[in-house]
Coordinates of C-alpha atoms in Angstrom, one line a residue:
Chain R
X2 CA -33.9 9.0 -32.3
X3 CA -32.5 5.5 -31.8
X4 CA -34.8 2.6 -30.2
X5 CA -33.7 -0.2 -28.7
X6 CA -35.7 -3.7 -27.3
X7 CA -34.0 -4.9 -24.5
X8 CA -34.6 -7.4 -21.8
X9 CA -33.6 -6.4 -18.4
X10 CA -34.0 -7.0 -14.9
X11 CA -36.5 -9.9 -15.9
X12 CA -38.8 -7.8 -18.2
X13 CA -38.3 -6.4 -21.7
X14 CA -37.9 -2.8 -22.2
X15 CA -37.6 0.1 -24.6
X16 CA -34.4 1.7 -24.8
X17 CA -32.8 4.9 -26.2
X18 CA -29.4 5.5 -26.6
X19 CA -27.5 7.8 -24.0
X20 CA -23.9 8.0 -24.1
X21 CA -22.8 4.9 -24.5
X22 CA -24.5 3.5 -22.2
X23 CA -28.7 2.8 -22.7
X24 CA -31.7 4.8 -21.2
X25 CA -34.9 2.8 -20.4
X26 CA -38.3 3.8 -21.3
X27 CA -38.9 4.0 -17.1
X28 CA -35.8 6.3 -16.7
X29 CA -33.4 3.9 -15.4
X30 CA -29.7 4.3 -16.8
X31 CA -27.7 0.9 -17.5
X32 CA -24.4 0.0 -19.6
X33 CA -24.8 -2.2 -22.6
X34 CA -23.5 -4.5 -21.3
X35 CA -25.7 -5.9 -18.6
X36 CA -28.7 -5.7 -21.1
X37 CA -29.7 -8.7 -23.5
X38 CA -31.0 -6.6 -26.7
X39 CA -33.6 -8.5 -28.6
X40 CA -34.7 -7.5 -32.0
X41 CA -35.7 -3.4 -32.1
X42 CA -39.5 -4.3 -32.9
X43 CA -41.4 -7.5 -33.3
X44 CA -41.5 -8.1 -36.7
X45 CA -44.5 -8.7 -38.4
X46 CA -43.9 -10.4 -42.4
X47 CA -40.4 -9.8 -43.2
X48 CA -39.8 -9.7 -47.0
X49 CA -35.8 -10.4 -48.2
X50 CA -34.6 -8.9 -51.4
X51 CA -32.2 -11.7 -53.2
X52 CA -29.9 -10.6 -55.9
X53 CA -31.0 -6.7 -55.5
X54 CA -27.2 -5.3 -55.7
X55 CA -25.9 -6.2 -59.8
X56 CA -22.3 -6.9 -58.5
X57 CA -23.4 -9.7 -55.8
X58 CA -26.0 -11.1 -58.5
X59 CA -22.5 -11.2 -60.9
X60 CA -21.0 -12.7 -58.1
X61 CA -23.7 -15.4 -57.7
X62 CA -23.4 -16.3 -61.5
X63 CA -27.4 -14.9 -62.2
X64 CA -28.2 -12.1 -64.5
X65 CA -29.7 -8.8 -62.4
X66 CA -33.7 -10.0 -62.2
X67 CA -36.2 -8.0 -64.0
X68 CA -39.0 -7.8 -61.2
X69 CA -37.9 -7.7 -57.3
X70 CA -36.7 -11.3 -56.3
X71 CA -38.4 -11.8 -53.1
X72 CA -39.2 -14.2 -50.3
X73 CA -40.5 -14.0 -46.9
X74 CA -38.7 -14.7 -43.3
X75 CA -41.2 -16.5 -40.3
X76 CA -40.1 -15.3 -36.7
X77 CA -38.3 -18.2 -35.7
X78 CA -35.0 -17.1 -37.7
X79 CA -34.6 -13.6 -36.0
X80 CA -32.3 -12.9 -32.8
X81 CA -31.1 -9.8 -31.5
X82 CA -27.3 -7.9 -31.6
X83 CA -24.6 -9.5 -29.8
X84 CA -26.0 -13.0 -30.4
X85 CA -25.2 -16.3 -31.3
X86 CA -26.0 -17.9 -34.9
X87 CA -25.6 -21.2 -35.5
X88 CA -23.3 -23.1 -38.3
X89 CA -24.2 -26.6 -39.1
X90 CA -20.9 -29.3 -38.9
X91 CA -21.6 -30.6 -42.1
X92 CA -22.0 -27.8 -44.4
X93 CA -19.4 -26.2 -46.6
X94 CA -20.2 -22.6 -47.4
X95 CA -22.2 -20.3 -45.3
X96 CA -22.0 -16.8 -45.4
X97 CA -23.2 -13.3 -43.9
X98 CA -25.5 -10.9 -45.6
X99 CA -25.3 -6.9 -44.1
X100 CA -28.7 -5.5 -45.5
X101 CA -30.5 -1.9 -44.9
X102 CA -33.6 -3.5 -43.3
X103 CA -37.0 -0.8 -43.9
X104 CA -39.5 -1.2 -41.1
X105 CA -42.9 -0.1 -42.5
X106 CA -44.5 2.4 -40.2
X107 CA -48.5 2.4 -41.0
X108 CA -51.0 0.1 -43.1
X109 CA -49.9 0.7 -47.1
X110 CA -51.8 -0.5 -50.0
X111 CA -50.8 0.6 -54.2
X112 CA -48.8 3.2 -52.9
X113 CA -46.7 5.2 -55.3
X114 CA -43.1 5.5 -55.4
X115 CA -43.3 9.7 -54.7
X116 CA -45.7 8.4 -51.9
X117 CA -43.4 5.6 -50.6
X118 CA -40.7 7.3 -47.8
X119 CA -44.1 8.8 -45.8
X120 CA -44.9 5.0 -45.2
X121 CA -41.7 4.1 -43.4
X122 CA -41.4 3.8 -39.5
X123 CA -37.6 3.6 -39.2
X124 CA -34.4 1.7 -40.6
X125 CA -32.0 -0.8 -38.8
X126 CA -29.4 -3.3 -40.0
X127 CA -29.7 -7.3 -40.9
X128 CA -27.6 -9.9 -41.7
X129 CA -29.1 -12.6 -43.9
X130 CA -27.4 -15.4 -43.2
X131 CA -27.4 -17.8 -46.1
X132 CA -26.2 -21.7 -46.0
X133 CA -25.1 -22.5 -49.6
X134 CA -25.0 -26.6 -49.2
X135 CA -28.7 -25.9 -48.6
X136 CA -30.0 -24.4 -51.4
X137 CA -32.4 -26.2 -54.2
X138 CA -34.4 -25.0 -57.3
X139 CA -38.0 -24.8 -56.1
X140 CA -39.3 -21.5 -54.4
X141 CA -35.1 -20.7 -54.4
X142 CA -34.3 -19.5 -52.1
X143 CA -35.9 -21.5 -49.7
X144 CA -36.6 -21.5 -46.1
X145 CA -34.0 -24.7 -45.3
X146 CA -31.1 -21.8 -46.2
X147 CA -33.0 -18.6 -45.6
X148 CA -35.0 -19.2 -42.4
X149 CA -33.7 -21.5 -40.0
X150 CA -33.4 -20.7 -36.4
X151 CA -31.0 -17.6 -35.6
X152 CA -30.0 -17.0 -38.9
X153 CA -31.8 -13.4 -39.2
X154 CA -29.4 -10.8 -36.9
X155 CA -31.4 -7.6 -36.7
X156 CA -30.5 -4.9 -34.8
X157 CA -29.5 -3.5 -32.5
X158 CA -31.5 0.2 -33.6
X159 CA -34.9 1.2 -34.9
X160 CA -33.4 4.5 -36.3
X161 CA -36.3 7.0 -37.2
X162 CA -37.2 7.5 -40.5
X163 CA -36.5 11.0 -40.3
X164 CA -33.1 10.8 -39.0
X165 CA -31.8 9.3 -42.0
X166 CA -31.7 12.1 -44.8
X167 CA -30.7 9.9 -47.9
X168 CA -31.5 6.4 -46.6
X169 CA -30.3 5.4 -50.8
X170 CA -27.0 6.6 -50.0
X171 CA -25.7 4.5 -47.0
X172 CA -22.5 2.8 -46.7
X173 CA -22.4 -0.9 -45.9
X174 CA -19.4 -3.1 -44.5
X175 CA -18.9 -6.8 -43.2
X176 CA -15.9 -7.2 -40.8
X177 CA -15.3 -11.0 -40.0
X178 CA -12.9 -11.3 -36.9
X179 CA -11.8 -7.0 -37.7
X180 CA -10.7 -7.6 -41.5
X181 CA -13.1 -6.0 -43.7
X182 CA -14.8 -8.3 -46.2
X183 CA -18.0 -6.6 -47.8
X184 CA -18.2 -2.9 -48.7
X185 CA -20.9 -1.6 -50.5
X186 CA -23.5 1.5 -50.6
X187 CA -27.4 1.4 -51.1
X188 CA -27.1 3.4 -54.0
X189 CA -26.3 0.7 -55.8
X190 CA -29.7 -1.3 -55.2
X191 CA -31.2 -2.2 -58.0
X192 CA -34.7 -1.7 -56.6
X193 CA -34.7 1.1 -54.7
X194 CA -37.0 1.4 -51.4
X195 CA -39.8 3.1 -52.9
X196 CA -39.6 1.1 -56.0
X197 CA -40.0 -2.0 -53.8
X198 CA -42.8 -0.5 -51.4
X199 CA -44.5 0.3 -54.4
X200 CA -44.0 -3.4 -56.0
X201 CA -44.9 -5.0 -52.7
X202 CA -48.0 -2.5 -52.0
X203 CA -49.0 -3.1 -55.8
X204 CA -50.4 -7.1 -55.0
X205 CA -50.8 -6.7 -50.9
X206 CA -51.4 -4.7 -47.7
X207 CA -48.6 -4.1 -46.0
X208 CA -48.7 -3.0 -42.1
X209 CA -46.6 -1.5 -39.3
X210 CA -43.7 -3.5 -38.4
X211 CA -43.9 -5.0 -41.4
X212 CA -39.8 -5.1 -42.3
X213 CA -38.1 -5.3 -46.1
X214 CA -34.7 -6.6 -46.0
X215 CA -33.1 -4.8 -49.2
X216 CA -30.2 -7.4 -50.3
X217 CA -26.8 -7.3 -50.2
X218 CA -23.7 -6.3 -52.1
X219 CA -20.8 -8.5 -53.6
X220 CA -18.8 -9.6 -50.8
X221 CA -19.6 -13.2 -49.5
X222 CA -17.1 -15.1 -47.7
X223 CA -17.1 -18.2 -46.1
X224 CA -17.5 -17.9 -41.8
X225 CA -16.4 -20.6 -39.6
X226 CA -17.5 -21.4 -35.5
X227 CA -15.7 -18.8 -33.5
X228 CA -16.2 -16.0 -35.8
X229 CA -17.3 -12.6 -34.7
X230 CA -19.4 -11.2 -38.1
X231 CA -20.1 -7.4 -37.6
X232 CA -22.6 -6.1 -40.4
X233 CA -22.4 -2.3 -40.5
X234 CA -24.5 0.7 -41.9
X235 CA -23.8 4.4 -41.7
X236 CA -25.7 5.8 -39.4
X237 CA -28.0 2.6 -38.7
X238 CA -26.5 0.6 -36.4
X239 CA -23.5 -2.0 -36.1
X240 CA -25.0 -5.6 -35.5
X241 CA -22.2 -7.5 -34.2
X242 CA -22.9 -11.7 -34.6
X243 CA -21.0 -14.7 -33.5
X244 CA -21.1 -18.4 -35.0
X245 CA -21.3 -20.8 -33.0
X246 CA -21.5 -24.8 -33.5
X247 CA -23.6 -28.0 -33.4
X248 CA -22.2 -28.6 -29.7
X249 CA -23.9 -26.0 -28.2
X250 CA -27.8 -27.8 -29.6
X251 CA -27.6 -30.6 -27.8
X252 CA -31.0 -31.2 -28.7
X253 CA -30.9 -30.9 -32.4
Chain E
X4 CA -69.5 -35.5 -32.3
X5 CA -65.9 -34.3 -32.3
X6 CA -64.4 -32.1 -29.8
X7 CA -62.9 -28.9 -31.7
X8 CA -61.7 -25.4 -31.4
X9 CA -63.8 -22.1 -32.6
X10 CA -62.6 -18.6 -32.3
X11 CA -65.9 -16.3 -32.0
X12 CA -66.3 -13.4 -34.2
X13 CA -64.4 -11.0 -31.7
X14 CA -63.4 -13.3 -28.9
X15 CA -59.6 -13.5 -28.3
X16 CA -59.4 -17.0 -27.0
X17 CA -60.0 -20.2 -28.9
X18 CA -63.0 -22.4 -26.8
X19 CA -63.6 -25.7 -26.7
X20 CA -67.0 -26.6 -28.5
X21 CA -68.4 -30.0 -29.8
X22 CA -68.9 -30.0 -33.4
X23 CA -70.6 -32.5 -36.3
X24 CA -68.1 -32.7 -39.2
X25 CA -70.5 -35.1 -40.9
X26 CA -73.0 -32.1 -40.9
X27 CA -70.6 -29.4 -40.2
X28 CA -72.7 -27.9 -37.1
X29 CA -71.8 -26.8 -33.6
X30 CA -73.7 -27.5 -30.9
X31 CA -74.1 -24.6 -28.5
X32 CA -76.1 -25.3 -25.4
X33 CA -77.9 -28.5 -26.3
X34 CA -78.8 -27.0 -29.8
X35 CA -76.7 -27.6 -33.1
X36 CA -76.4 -25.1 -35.6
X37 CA -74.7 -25.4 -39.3
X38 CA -71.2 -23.4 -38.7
X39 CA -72.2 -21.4 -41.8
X40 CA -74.8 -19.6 -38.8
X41 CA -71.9 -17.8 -37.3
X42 CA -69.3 -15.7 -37.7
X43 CA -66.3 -17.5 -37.1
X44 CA -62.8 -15.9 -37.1
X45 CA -59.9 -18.3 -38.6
X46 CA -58.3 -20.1 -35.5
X47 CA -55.0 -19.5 -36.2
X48 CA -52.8 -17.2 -33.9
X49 CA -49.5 -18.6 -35.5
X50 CA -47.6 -18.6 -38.8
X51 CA -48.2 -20.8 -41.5
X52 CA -46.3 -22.8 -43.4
X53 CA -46.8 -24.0 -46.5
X54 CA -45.4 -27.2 -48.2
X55 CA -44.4 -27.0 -51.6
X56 CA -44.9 -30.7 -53.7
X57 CA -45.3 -32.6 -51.1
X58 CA -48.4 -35.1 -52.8
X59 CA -46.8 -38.0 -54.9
X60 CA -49.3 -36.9 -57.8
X61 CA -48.0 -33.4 -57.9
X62 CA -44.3 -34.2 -58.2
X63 CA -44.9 -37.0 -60.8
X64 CA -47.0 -33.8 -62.8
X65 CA -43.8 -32.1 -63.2
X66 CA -42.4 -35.7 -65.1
X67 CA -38.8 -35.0 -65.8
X68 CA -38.5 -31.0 -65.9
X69 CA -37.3 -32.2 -62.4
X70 CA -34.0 -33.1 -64.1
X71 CA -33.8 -29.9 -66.4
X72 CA -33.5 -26.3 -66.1
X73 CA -34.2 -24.7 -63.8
X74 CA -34.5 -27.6 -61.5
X75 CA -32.2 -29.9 -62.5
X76 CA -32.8 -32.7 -59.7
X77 CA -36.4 -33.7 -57.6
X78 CA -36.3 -32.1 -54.0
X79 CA -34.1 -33.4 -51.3
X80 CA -35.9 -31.3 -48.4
X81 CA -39.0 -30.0 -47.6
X82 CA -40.0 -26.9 -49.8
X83 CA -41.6 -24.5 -47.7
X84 CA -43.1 -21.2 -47.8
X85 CA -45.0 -18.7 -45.9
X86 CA -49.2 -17.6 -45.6
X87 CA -48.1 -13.9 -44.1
X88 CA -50.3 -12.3 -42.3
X89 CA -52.0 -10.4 -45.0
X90 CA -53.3 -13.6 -46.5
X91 CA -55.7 -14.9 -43.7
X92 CA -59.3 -15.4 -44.0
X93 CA -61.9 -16.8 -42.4
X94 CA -64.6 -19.4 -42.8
X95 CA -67.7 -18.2 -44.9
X96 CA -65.8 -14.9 -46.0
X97 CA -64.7 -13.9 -49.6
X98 CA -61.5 -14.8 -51.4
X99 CA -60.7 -11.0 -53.1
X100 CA -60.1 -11.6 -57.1
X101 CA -57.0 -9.2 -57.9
X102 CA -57.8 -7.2 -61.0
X103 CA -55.0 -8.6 -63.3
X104 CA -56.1 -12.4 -63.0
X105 CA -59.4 -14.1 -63.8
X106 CA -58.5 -17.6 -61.9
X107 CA -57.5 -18.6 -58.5
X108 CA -56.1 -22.1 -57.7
X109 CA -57.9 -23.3 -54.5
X110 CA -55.2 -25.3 -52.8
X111 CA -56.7 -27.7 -50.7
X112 CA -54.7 -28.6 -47.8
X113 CA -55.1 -30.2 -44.4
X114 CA -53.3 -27.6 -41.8
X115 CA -51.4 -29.2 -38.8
X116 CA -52.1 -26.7 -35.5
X117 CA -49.2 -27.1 -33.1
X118 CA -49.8 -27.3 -30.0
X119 CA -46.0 -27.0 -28.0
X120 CA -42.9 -25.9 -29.2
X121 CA -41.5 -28.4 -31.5
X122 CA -37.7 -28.4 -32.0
X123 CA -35.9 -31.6 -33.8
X124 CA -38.7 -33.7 -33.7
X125 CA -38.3 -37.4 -34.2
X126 CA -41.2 -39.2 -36.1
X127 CA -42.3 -40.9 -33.0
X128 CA -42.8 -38.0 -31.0
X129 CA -43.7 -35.5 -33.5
X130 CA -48.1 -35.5 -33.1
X131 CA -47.3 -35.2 -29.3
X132 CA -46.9 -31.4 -30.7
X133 CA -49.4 -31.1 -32.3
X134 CA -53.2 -29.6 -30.9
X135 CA -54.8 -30.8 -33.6
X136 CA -56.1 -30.2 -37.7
X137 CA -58.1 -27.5 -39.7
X138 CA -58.9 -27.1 -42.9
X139 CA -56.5 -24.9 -45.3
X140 CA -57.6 -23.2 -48.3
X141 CA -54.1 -22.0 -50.0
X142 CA -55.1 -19.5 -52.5
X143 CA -52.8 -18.6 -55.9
X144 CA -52.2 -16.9 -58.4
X145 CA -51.5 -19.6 -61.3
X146 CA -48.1 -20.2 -61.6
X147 CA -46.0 -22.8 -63.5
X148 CA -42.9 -21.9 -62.6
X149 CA -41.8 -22.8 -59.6
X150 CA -37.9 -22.0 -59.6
X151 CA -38.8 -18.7 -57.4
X152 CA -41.0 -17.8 -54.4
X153 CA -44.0 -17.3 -55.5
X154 CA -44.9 -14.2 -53.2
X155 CA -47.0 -12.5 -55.6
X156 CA -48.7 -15.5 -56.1
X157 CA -49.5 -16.5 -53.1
X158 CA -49.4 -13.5 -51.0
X159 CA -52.6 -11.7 -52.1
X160 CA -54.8 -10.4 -49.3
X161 CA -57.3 -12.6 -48.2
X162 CA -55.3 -15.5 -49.8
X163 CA -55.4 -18.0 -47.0
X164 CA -59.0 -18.9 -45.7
X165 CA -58.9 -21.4 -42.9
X166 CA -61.5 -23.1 -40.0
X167 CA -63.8 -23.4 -40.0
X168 CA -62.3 -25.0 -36.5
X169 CA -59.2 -27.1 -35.4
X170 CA -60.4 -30.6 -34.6
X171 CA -58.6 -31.9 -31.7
X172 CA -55.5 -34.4 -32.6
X173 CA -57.1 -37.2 -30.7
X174 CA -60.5 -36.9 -32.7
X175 CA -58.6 -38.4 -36.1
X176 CA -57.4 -41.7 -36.0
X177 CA -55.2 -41.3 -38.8
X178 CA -53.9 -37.9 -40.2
X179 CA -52.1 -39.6 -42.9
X180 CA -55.6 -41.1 -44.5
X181 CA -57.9 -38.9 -44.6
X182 CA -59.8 -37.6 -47.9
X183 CA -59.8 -34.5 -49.7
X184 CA -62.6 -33.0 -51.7
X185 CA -62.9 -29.7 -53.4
X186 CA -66.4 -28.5 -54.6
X187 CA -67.0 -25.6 -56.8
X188 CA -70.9 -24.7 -57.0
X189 CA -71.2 -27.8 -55.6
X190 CA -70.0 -29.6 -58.0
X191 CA -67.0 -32.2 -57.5
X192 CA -63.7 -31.1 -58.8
X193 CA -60.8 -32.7 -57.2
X194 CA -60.7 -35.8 -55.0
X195 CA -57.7 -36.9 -53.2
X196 CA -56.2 -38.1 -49.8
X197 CA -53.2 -37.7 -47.6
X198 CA -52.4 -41.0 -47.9
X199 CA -50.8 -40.0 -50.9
X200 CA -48.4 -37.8 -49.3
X201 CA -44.2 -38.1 -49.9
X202 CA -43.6 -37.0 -46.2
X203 CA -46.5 -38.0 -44.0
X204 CA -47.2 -36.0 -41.3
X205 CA -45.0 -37.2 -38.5
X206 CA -42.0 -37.1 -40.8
X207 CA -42.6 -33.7 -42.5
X208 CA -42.8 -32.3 -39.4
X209 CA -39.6 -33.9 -38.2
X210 CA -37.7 -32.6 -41.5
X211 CA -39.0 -28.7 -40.5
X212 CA -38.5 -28.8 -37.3
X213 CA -35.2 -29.8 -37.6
X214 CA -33.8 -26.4 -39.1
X215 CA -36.6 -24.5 -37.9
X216 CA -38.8 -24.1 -35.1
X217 CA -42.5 -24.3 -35.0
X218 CA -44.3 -22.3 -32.0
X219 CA -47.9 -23.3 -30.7
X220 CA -50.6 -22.1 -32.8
X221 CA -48.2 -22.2 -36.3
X222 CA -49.8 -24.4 -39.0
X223 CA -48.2 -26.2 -41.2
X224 CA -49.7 -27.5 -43.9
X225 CA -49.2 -30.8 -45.3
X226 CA -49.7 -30.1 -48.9
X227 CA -52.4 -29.2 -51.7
X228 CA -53.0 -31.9 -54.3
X229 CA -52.0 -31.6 -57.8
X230 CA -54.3 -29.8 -60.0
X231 CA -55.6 -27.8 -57.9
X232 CA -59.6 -26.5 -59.2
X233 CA -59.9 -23.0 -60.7
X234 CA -62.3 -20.4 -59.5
X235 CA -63.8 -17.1 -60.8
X236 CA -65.8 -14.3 -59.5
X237 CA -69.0 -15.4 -58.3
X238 CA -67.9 -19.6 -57.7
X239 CA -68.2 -20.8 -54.5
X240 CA -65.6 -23.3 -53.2
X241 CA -66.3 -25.9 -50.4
X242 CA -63.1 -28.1 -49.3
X243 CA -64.6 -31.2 -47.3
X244 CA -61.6 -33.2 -45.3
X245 CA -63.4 -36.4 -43.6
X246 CA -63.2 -35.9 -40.3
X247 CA -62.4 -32.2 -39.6
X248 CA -65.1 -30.6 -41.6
X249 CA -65.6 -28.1 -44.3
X250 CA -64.1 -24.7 -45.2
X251 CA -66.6 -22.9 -47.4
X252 CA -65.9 -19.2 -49.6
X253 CA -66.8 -17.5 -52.5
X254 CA -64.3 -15.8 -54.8
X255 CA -65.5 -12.2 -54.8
X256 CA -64.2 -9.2 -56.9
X257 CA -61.0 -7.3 -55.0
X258 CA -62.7 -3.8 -55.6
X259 CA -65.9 -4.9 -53.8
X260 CA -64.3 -7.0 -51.0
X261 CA -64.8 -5.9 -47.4
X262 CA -63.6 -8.1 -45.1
X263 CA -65.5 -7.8 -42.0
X264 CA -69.1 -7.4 -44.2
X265 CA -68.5 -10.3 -46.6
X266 CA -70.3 -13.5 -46.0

């Protein structure tokens, strides 16, 4: 089964899929379309893998890290599918990140790797949107490129954990404006899922809803305003993102 | 007497008490009673923020590895990171020792409540966001290193004490002066102020909230002075911030620490 959040008619809902068009949680059948989907759960600490594929860590000029590299996402930074993520005028180089995101289904503390799949809820897809001009060597990378307001895509499905047979054996592709510009698999992680639910378990509690954003393959490309950014996983989901500009922040 | 907030063991709303923060009581109908005579949940609803070098002493304790590897150059913008969830803890309740370290830096820090949504503040308008301050106790792990997050570090359960209240913003004159202590077993071990902050409090919040937003009831905190104290099993640490109060735990082995029953 395939969850959706979706606001609608003034209220937020629940939402399955139903042939091409979207079945709320009250019965009520409505296209795609007129809904505004917001993330597929509320997450709860979201953890980011960096340089967890070897050919994008070659591609970033660092050696494959020898313990999980990771960092933590605070709730401002998420939006739902078929959204709008914001590019700064003055920066030079930001780019999309399509990542497996795990969503942690019940309260898991120095859990095993054999034990590791029982404790996930679901999977969905998220696009870690990094601004390069940004980063800096302390805590790197840190939350000026990796968590500013709507840079976290996430959606648009909770898939169910046991609808997804071999969740280390996913395709994943970028298309920016249709031409294909990252391809990759989750086979080639170098932490696997249970090897990181196992790390992260090994030091603190995780709970439901908690979510681990796995990393991302070799593939970054520059994105400019205007461009429509569709991260992709087999079977998960197709999170479809536009940038948009300063102009539209009046305020900021 | 200051007017704070207090979240009741169990209550789900914050309430408006008076409090001493000379003698760290509350007064509950006509009678005052040291804080440490309740159970007081942390008051935080929010996320917090941590803020990474942001005392003068601390950046000039890194000398010039600033300008080597890893680092190669001082900061340009805030350096931020997250408590998660996991990590709070409340006044008066133990601070879990992991069984692969023997000391915990106790990162003092005074922790900025927001009270509105704050989006691209401005210096000038930035404490018109804010409900007001608690008192911050940012636990690690040791670490030297700071050219990557520091989640293990800082991450542990039970890592992020805080209360035992939030003072309201117009009970302190001046956030930006306002001492720091740290006792362990009662015993002095750091001393410090936030008048020795780089970014004082209206401008660090108007660098954050200018690439992200801040949602009533986050915290973020304004800093922890350099050398921070060490604690073991068994040490009690008091942080004392003039004018908000005093945030009181005892580092207590992981394998025998139950939240709820710890005190």
């Amino acid at each position: 089964m395939r969850t959706a959040r979706v606001s609608f008619g003034g209220a937020i809902h629940e939402a399955i899929e139903y042939g091409g068009q979207l079945q709320l949680k009250d019965g009520r059948i409505v296209e795609e379309k007129d809904v505004i989907w917001l993330t597929p759960i509320v997450p709860r600490t979201v953890f980011a893998l960096g340089l967890n594929y070897a050919d994008h860590a070659a591609e970033l000029a660092f050696d494959a890290p020898s313990e999980p590299l990771v960092f933590l996402k605070g709730p401002n930074t998420f939006i739902g599918h078929q959204a709008y993520t914001r590019r700064p005028a003055d920066v030079t180089y930001m780019h999309y990140e399509c990542e497996l995101a795990v969503v942690i289904g019940k309260t898991a503390r120095h859990v095993k790797k054999e034990d590791a799949y029982s404790f996930i809820k679901g999977y969905s897809v998220a696009n870690d949107y990094a601004i390069r001009d940004y980063l800096e060597n302390y805590y790197r990378p840190n939350l000026r490129v990796k968590n500013r307001d709507t840079c976290t895509p996430f959606g648009p499905w909770l898939v169910d954990a046991d609808d997804v047979s071999d969740p280390m054996n996913l395709q994943l592709t970028t298309h920016v404006n249709g031409k294909l510009v990252q391809q990759g698999t989750t086979a080639d992680m170098i932490f696997d899922i249970p090897e990181l639910i196992a790390y992260l378990s090994s030091f603190m509690t995780l709970s439901e809803n908690d979510v681990i954003m796995t990393g991302t393959p070799k593939g970054s490309v520059n994105t400019s305003v205007g461009d429509v950014v569709v991260t992709e996983i087999e079977g998960i989901g197709r999170l479809v993102n536009t940038i948009i500009g300063d102009e539209a922040f009046p305020n900021r | 007497m200051s007017t704070a907030k207090i979240k009741w063991s169990g209550s789900v709303e914050l309430e408006s008490v008076q409090v001493n923060v000379e003698t760290n009581s509350i007064e509950v109908d006509g009678t005052s009673r040291d804080a440490k005579e309740y159970t007081l949940d942390n008051p935080i609803s929010g996320t917090i923020y941590g803020t990474l070098l942001n005392f003068q002493g601390s950046l000039e304790s890194l000398e010039d590895a600033v300008y080597e590897y890893p680092y190669h150059s001082p900061p340009v913008a805030p350096v931020l990171y997250i408590k998660p969830a996991n990590t709070f803890n409340r006044n008066c309740a133990g601070i879990p020792m992991p069984q692969d370290v023997t000391k915990l830096e106790m990162g003092a820090s005074l922790g900025i409540v927001m009270s509105k949504t704050a989006i691209a503040l401005t210096e000038e308008n930035a404490l018109r966001h804010v409900a007001g301050f608690t008192i911050v106790n940012d636990v690690s792990v040791p670490h030297s290193n700071i050219f990557r997050p520091a989640v293990q570090h800082k991450s542990r359960d039970g890592f992020c004490p805080s209360g035992p209240w939030i003072i309201d913003l117009d009970e302190v004159e001046n956030p930006d002066d306002l001492a720091i202590r740290v006792f362990i077993n009662d015993e002095l071990k750091q001393e410090n102020s936030t008048k020795n902050l780089i970014r004082p409090i209206a401008q660090l919040l108007a660098a954050v909230t200018e690439f992200m937003t801040l949602f009533p009831g986050d915290v973020l905190l304004a800093g922890v002075p350099e050398v921070a104290p060490l604690a073991g099993v068994g040490d009690t640490v008091r942080i004392e911030i003039d004018g908000i109060g005093c945030l009181e735990n005892t580092v207590v082995d992981e394998k025998t620490f139950i939240r709820r029953e710890s005190k």
